[in-house]
mmCIF file with all atom_site columns, C-alpha atoms in Angstrom:
data_model
loop_
_atom_site.group_PDB
_atom_site.id
_atom_site.type_symbol
_atom_site.label_atom_id
_atom_site.label_alt_id
_atom_site.label_comp_id
_atom_site.label_asym_id
_atom_site.label_entity_id
_atom_site.label_seq_id
_atom_site.pdbx_PDB_ins_code
_atom_site.Cartn_x
_atom_site.Cartn_y
_atom_site.Cartn_z
_atom_site.occupancy
_atom_site.B_iso_or_equiv
_atom_site.pdbx_formal_charge
_atom_site.auth_seq_id
_atom_site.auth_comp_id
_atom_site.auth_asym_id
_atom_site.auth_atom_id
_atom_site.pdbx_PDB_model_num
ATOM 1   C CA . UNK A 1 1   ? 120.631 100.545 61.024 1.00 69.00 ? 1   UNK A CA 1
ATOM 2   C CA . UNK A 1 2   ? 121.368 100.160 57.489 1.00 86.00 ? 2   UNK A CA 1
ATOM 3   C CA . UNK A 1 3   ? 119.925 97.368  55.267 1.00 88.00 ? 3   UNK A CA 1
ATOM 4   C CA . UNK A 1 4   ? 123.286 95.758  54.582 1.00 88.00 ? 4   UNK A CA 1
ATOM 5   C CA . UNK A 1 5   ? 123.970 95.456  58.166 1.00 91.00 ? 5   UNK A CA 1
ATOM 6   C CA . UNK A 1 6   ? 120.568 93.862  58.772 1.00 91.00 ? 6   UNK A CA 1
ATOM 7   C CA . UNK A 1 7   ? 121.114 91.435  55.909 1.00 93.00 ? 7   UNK A CA 1
ATOM 8   C CA . UNK A 1 8   ? 124.481 90.379  57.382 1.00 94.00 ? 8   UNK A CA 1
ATOM 9   C CA . UNK A 1 9   ? 122.913 90.134  60.926 1.00 95.00 ? 9   UNK A CA 1
ATOM 10  C CA . UNK A 1 10  ? 120.124 87.862  59.815 1.00 95.00 ? 10  UNK A CA 1
ATOM 11  C CA . UNK A 1 11  ? 122.320 85.776  57.753 1.00 96.00 ? 11  UNK A CA 1
ATOM 12  C CA . UNK A 1 12  ? 124.746 85.212  60.638 1.00 97.00 ? 12  UNK A CA 1
ATOM 13  C CA . UNK A 1 13  ? 121.718 84.339  62.812 1.00 97.00 ? 13  UNK A CA 1
ATOM 14  C CA . UNK A 1 14  ? 120.345 81.939  60.291 1.00 96.00 ? 14  UNK A CA 1
ATOM 15  C CA . UNK A 1 15  ? 123.707 80.101  59.951 1.00 97.00 ? 15  UNK A CA 1
ATOM 16  C CA . UNK A 1 16  ? 124.023 79.828  63.565 1.00 97.00 ? 16  UNK A CA 1
ATOM 17  C CA . UNK A 1 17  ? 120.623 78.293  63.954 1.00 97.00 ? 17  UNK A CA 1
ATOM 18  C CA . UNK A 1 18  ? 121.142 75.994  61.121 1.00 97.00 ? 18  UNK A CA 1
ATOM 19  C CA . UNK A 1 19  ? 124.565 74.792  62.640 1.00 97.00 ? 19  UNK A CA 1
ATOM 20  C CA . UNK A 1 20  ? 122.845 74.291  65.966 1.00 97.00 ? 20  UNK A CA 1
ATOM 21  C CA . UNK A 1 21  ? 120.158 72.224  64.484 1.00 97.00 ? 21  UNK A CA 1
ATOM 22  C CA . UNK A 1 22  ? 122.737 70.159  62.527 1.00 96.00 ? 22  UNK A CA 1
ATOM 23  C CA . UNK A 1 23  ? 124.762 69.625  65.744 1.00 96.00 ? 23  UNK A CA 1
ATOM 24  C CA . UNK A 1 24  ? 121.765 68.470  67.713 1.00 96.00 ? 24  UNK A CA 1
ATOM 25  C CA . UNK A 1 25  ? 120.630 65.989  65.168 1.00 95.00 ? 25  UNK A CA 1
ATOM 26  C CA . UNK A 1 26  ? 124.159 64.722  64.426 1.00 95.00 ? 26  UNK A CA 1
ATOM 27  C CA . UNK A 1 27  ? 125.482 64.077  68.017 1.00 95.00 ? 27  UNK A CA 1
ATOM 28  C CA . UNK A 1 28  ? 122.382 64.291  70.440 1.00 95.00 ? 28  UNK A CA 1
ATOM 29  C CA . UNK A 1 29  ? 119.429 63.027  68.649 1.00 96.00 ? 29  UNK A CA 1
ATOM 30  C CA . UNK A 1 30  ? 118.751 59.258  69.347 1.00 95.00 ? 30  UNK A CA 1
ATOM 31  C CA . UNK A 1 31  ? 118.478 57.629  66.096 1.00 95.00 ? 31  UNK A CA 1
ATOM 32  C CA . UNK A 1 32  ? 117.736 54.149  67.365 1.00 96.00 ? 32  UNK A CA 1
ATOM 33  C CA . UNK A 1 33  ? 117.884 51.973  70.495 1.00 95.00 ? 33  UNK A CA 1
ATOM 34  C CA . UNK A 1 34  ? 117.768 48.317  70.954 1.00 96.00 ? 34  UNK A CA 1
ATOM 35  C CA . UNK A 1 35  ? 119.280 45.318  72.677 1.00 96.00 ? 35  UNK A CA 1
ATOM 36  C CA . UNK A 1 36  ? 122.339 43.308  71.658 1.00 95.00 ? 36  UNK A CA 1
ATOM 37  C CA . UNK A 1 37  ? 123.243 39.778  73.172 1.00 94.00 ? 37  UNK A CA 1
ATOM 38  C CA . UNK A 1 38  ? 126.680 38.090  72.857 1.00 94.00 ? 38  UNK A CA 1
ATOM 39  C CA . UNK A 1 39  ? 129.857 37.234  74.695 1.00 95.00 ? 39  UNK A CA 1
ATOM 40  C CA . UNK A 1 40  ? 131.608 40.386  76.100 1.00 96.00 ? 40  UNK A CA 1
ATOM 41  C CA . UNK A 1 41  ? 135.063 39.861  74.486 1.00 93.00 ? 41  UNK A CA 1
ATOM 42  C CA . UNK A 1 42  ? 136.750 43.256  75.418 1.00 94.00 ? 42  UNK A CA 1
ATOM 43  C CA . UNK A 1 43  ? 136.145 46.059  77.671 1.00 96.00 ? 43  UNK A CA 1
ATOM 44  C CA . UNK A 1 44  ? 138.665 48.774  78.147 1.00 96.00 ? 44  UNK A CA 1
ATOM 45  C CA . UNK A 1 45  ? 139.220 52.359  79.629 1.00 96.00 ? 45  UNK A CA 1
ATOM 46  C CA . UNK A 1 46  ? 141.351 54.462  77.057 1.00 94.00 ? 46  UNK A CA 1
ATOM 47  C CA . UNK A 1 47  ? 141.960 57.622  75.361 1.00 92.00 ? 47  UNK A CA 1
ATOM 48  C CA . UNK A 1 48  ? 144.350 60.336  75.060 1.00 92.00 ? 48  UNK A CA 1
ATOM 49  C CA . UNK A 1 49  ? 142.611 63.394  76.211 1.00 93.00 ? 49  UNK A CA 1
ATOM 50  C CA . UNK A 1 50  ? 139.244 62.062  77.127 1.00 93.00 ? 50  UNK A CA 1
ATOM 51  C CA . UNK A 1 51  ? 139.295 58.698  78.733 1.00 95.00 ? 51  UNK A CA 1
ATOM 52  C CA . UNK A 1 52  ? 136.359 56.489  77.626 1.00 96.00 ? 52  UNK A CA 1
ATOM 53  C CA . UNK A 1 53  ? 135.070 53.064  78.211 1.00 97.00 ? 53  UNK A CA 1
ATOM 54  C CA . UNK A 1 54  ? 135.064 51.150  75.076 1.00 97.00 ? 54  UNK A CA 1
ATOM 55  C CA . UNK A 1 55  ? 134.052 47.499  74.515 1.00 97.00 ? 55  UNK A CA 1
ATOM 56  C CA . UNK A 1 56  ? 133.502 44.623  71.892 1.00 96.00 ? 56  UNK A CA 1
ATOM 57  C CA . UNK A 1 57  ? 130.655 42.106  71.996 1.00 96.00 ? 57  UNK A CA 1
ATOM 58  C CA . UNK A 1 58  ? 130.766 39.087  69.797 1.00 94.00 ? 58  UNK A CA 1
ATOM 59  C CA . UNK A 1 59  ? 127.479 37.689  68.403 1.00 91.00 ? 59  UNK A CA 1
ATOM 60  C CA . UNK A 1 60  ? 127.748 34.236  67.082 1.00 80.00 ? 60  UNK A CA 1
ATOM 61  C CA . UNK A 1 61  ? 125.298 33.139  64.478 1.00 74.00 ? 61  UNK A CA 1
ATOM 62  C CA . UNK A 1 62  ? 124.491 30.981  61.561 1.00 69.00 ? 62  UNK A CA 1
ATOM 63  C CA . UNK A 1 63  ? 124.701 31.924  58.069 1.00 66.00 ? 63  UNK A CA 1
ATOM 64  C CA . UNK A 1 64  ? 122.937 30.144  55.079 1.00 62.00 ? 64  UNK A CA 1
ATOM 65  C CA . UNK A 1 65  ? 125.114 29.233  52.218 1.00 60.00 ? 65  UNK A CA 1
ATOM 66  C CA . UNK A 1 66  ? 124.286 29.847  48.577 1.00 61.00 ? 66  UNK A CA 1
ATOM 67  C CA . UNK A 1 67  ? 124.401 26.212  47.893 1.00 62.00 ? 67  UNK A CA 1
ATOM 68  C CA . UNK A 1 68  ? 122.437 23.676  49.716 1.00 57.00 ? 68  UNK A CA 1
ATOM 69  C CA . UNK A 1 69  ? 125.349 22.254  51.431 1.00 62.00 ? 69  UNK A CA 1
ATOM 70  C CA . UNK A 1 70  ? 124.525 23.803  54.909 1.00 64.00 ? 70  UNK A CA 1
ATOM 71  C CA . UNK A 1 71  ? 125.058 26.626  56.965 1.00 67.00 ? 71  UNK A CA 1
ATOM 72  C CA . UNK A 1 72  ? 128.221 28.160  58.225 1.00 72.00 ? 72  UNK A CA 1
ATOM 73  C CA . UNK A 1 73  ? 128.938 29.794  61.800 1.00 74.00 ? 73  UNK A CA 1
ATOM 74  C CA . UNK A 1 74  ? 129.534 33.448  61.311 1.00 76.00 ? 74  UNK A CA 1
ATOM 75  C CA . UNK A 1 75  ? 130.390 36.055  64.225 1.00 80.00 ? 75  UNK A CA 1
ATOM 76  C CA . UNK A 1 76  ? 129.662 39.752  64.244 1.00 91.00 ? 76  UNK A CA 1
ATOM 77  C CA . UNK A 1 77  ? 131.533 42.139  66.414 1.00 93.00 ? 77  UNK A CA 1
ATOM 78  C CA . UNK A 1 78  ? 129.644 44.889  68.041 1.00 96.00 ? 78  UNK A CA 1
ATOM 79  C CA . UNK A 1 79  ? 131.818 47.882  68.873 1.00 97.00 ? 79  UNK A CA 1
ATOM 80  C CA . UNK A 1 80  ? 130.287 50.052  71.629 1.00 97.00 ? 80  UNK A CA 1
ATOM 81  C CA . UNK A 1 81  ? 131.079 52.776  74.310 1.00 97.00 ? 81  UNK A CA 1
ATOM 82  C CA . UNK A 1 82  ? 129.774 53.411  77.674 1.00 97.00 ? 82  UNK A CA 1
ATOM 83  C CA . UNK A 1 83  ? 129.140 56.920  79.030 1.00 95.00 ? 83  UNK A CA 1
ATOM 84  C CA . UNK A 1 84  ? 127.733 55.831  82.571 1.00 95.00 ? 84  UNK A CA 1
ATOM 85  C CA . UNK A 1 85  ? 130.520 55.015  85.191 1.00 95.00 ? 85  UNK A CA 1
ATOM 86  C CA . UNK A 1 86  ? 128.224 52.527  87.062 1.00 96.00 ? 86  UNK A CA 1
ATOM 87  C CA . UNK A 1 87  ? 127.359 50.510  83.911 1.00 96.00 ? 87  UNK A CA 1
ATOM 88  C CA . UNK A 1 88  ? 131.200 50.515  82.914 1.00 96.00 ? 88  UNK A CA 1
ATOM 89  C CA . UNK A 1 89  ? 132.020 49.194  86.406 1.00 95.00 ? 89  UNK A CA 1
ATOM 90  C CA . UNK A 1 90  ? 129.448 46.413  86.002 1.00 95.00 ? 90  UNK A CA 1
ATOM 91  C CA . UNK A 1 91  ? 130.895 45.411  82.604 1.00 96.00 ? 91  UNK A CA 1
ATOM 92  C CA . UNK A 1 92  ? 134.488 45.652  83.987 1.00 94.00 ? 92  UNK A CA 1
ATOM 93  C CA . UNK A 1 93  ? 133.671 42.541  85.862 1.00 92.00 ? 93  UNK A CA 1
ATOM 94  C CA . UNK A 1 94  ? 131.735 40.378  83.182 1.00 93.00 ? 94  UNK A CA 1
ATOM 95  C CA . UNK A 1 95  ? 134.684 39.756  80.677 1.00 89.00 ? 95  UNK A CA 1
ATOM 96  C CA . UNK A 1 96  ? 134.113 36.542  78.736 1.00 89.00 ? 96  UNK A CA 1
ATOM 97  C CA . UNK A 1 97  ? 130.401 36.079  79.791 1.00 94.00 ? 97  UNK A CA 1
ATOM 98  C CA . UNK A 1 98  ? 127.348 36.234  77.756 1.00 95.00 ? 98  UNK A CA 1
ATOM 99  C CA . UNK A 1 99  ? 125.386 39.492  78.435 1.00 96.00 ? 99  UNK A CA 1
ATOM 100 C CA . UNK A 1 100 ? 122.343 41.381  77.114 1.00 96.00 ? 100 UNK A CA 1
ATOM 101 C CA . UNK A 1 101 ? 122.994 45.088  76.588 1.00 96.00 ? 101 UNK A CA 1
ATOM 102 C CA . UNK A 1 102 ? 120.574 47.914  75.867 1.00 97.00 ? 102 UNK A CA 1
ATOM 103 C CA . UNK A 1 103 ? 122.203 50.616  73.606 1.00 97.00 ? 103 UNK A CA 1
ATOM 104 C CA . UNK A 1 104 ? 121.337 53.955  72.036 1.00 97.00 ? 104 UNK A CA 1
ATOM 105 C CA . UNK A 1 105 ? 122.411 54.663  68.498 1.00 97.00 ? 105 UNK A CA 1
ATOM 106 C CA . UNK A 1 106 ? 123.628 58.250  67.553 1.00 97.00 ? 106 UNK A CA 1
ATOM 107 C CA . UNK A 1 107 ? 124.362 59.555  64.034 1.00 95.00 ? 107 UNK A CA 1
ATOM 108 C CA . UNK A 1 108 ? 127.874 60.801  65.279 1.00 94.00 ? 108 UNK A CA 1
ATOM 109 C CA . UNK A 1 109 ? 130.365 60.088  68.066 1.00 94.00 ? 109 UNK A CA 1
ATOM 110 C CA . UNK A 1 110 ? 131.591 62.853  70.584 1.00 94.00 ? 110 UNK A CA 1
ATOM 111 C CA . UNK A 1 111 ? 135.044 62.370  71.986 1.00 93.00 ? 111 UNK A CA 1
ATOM 112 C CA . UNK A 1 112 ? 133.969 62.757  75.563 1.00 93.00 ? 112 UNK A CA 1
ATOM 113 C CA . UNK A 1 113 ? 131.060 60.399  75.191 1.00 93.00 ? 113 UNK A CA 1
ATOM 114 C CA . UNK A 1 114 ? 133.090 57.715  73.553 1.00 93.00 ? 114 UNK A CA 1
ATOM 115 C CA . UNK A 1 115 ? 134.627 56.482  70.222 1.00 94.00 ? 115 UNK A CA 1
ATOM 116 C CA . UNK A 1 116 ? 131.560 54.665  68.951 1.00 96.00 ? 116 UNK A CA 1
ATOM 117 C CA . UNK A 1 117 ? 128.020 55.712  67.651 1.00 96.00 ? 117 UNK A CA 1
ATOM 118 C CA . UNK A 1 118 ? 126.602 53.042  69.826 1.00 97.00 ? 118 UNK A CA 1
ATOM 119 C CA . UNK A 1 119 ? 126.246 53.918  73.500 1.00 97.00 ? 119 UNK A CA 1
ATOM 120 C CA . UNK A 1 120 ? 125.477 51.182  76.101 1.00 97.00 ? 120 UNK A CA 1
ATOM 121 C CA . UNK A 1 121 ? 123.177 52.470  78.916 1.00 95.00 ? 121 UNK A CA 1
ATOM 122 C CA . UNK A 1 122 ? 121.984 49.306  80.689 1.00 95.00 ? 122 UNK A CA 1
ATOM 123 C CA . UNK A 1 123 ? 123.104 45.682  81.364 1.00 96.00 ? 123 UNK A CA 1
ATOM 124 C CA . UNK A 1 124 ? 119.784 43.664  81.111 1.00 94.00 ? 124 UNK A CA 1
ATOM 125 C CA . UNK A 1 125 ? 121.196 40.094  81.985 1.00 88.00 ? 125 UNK A CA 1
ATOM 126 C CA . UNK A 1 126 ? 124.310 38.178  82.173 1.00 85.00 ? 126 UNK A CA 1
ATOM 127 C CA . UNK A 1 127 ? 125.052 34.400  82.273 1.00 83.00 ? 127 UNK A CA 1
ATOM 128 C CA . UNK A 1 128 ? 128.164 32.443  82.866 1.00 68.00 ? 128 UNK A CA 1
ATOM 129 C CA . UNK A 1 129 ? 129.736 30.357  80.098 1.00 57.00 ? 129 UNK A CA 1
ATOM 130 C CA . UNK A 1 130 ? 130.528 27.731  82.711 1.00 51.00 ? 130 UNK A CA 1
ATOM 131 C CA . UNK A 1 131 ? 126.909 27.037  83.689 1.00 47.00 ? 131 UNK A CA 1
ATOM 132 C CA . UNK A 1 132 ? 125.925 26.555  79.959 1.00 46.00 ? 132 UNK A CA 1
ATOM 133 C CA . UNK A 1 133 ? 128.399 23.947  79.355 1.00 42.00 ? 133 UNK A CA 1
ATOM 134 C CA . UNK A 1 134 ? 127.879 22.131  82.644 1.00 42.00 ? 134 UNK A CA 1
ATOM 135 C CA . UNK A 1 135 ? 124.453 20.767  81.657 1.00 43.00 ? 135 UNK A CA 1
ATOM 136 C CA . UNK A 1 136 ? 125.582 19.307  78.194 1.00 42.00 ? 136 UNK A CA 1
ATOM 137 C CA . UNK A 1 137 ? 127.537 16.410  79.644 1.00 38.00 ? 137 UNK A CA 1
#
């Protein structure tokens, strides 16, 4: 084998290995995981080619103001996808309820896994909004 062909072969092999490492860290390496709690606002099954489960969780909280006039209520929307069909079926019946969700965060989204970088893999707890208001009267 000539020296030029060896260099070309090793260059191509090196590029393939570099691409494989990049692809793994971008789409399969779990960058972080955690728990989010809030009201399950929306949960849908949608997509053109790959149908995926997508949801929105509203987290309400207080934000301190710049002046000492008080705090304001602010909400944060947590967009997530679900890859596991059992978890998705459980979430389909929990719309409008307060839920606590465990998620994994990836650096990139894959179309067959979902549209978001946050993938929910467990429902940790649920509570009905009706029972929270019942005790306050």
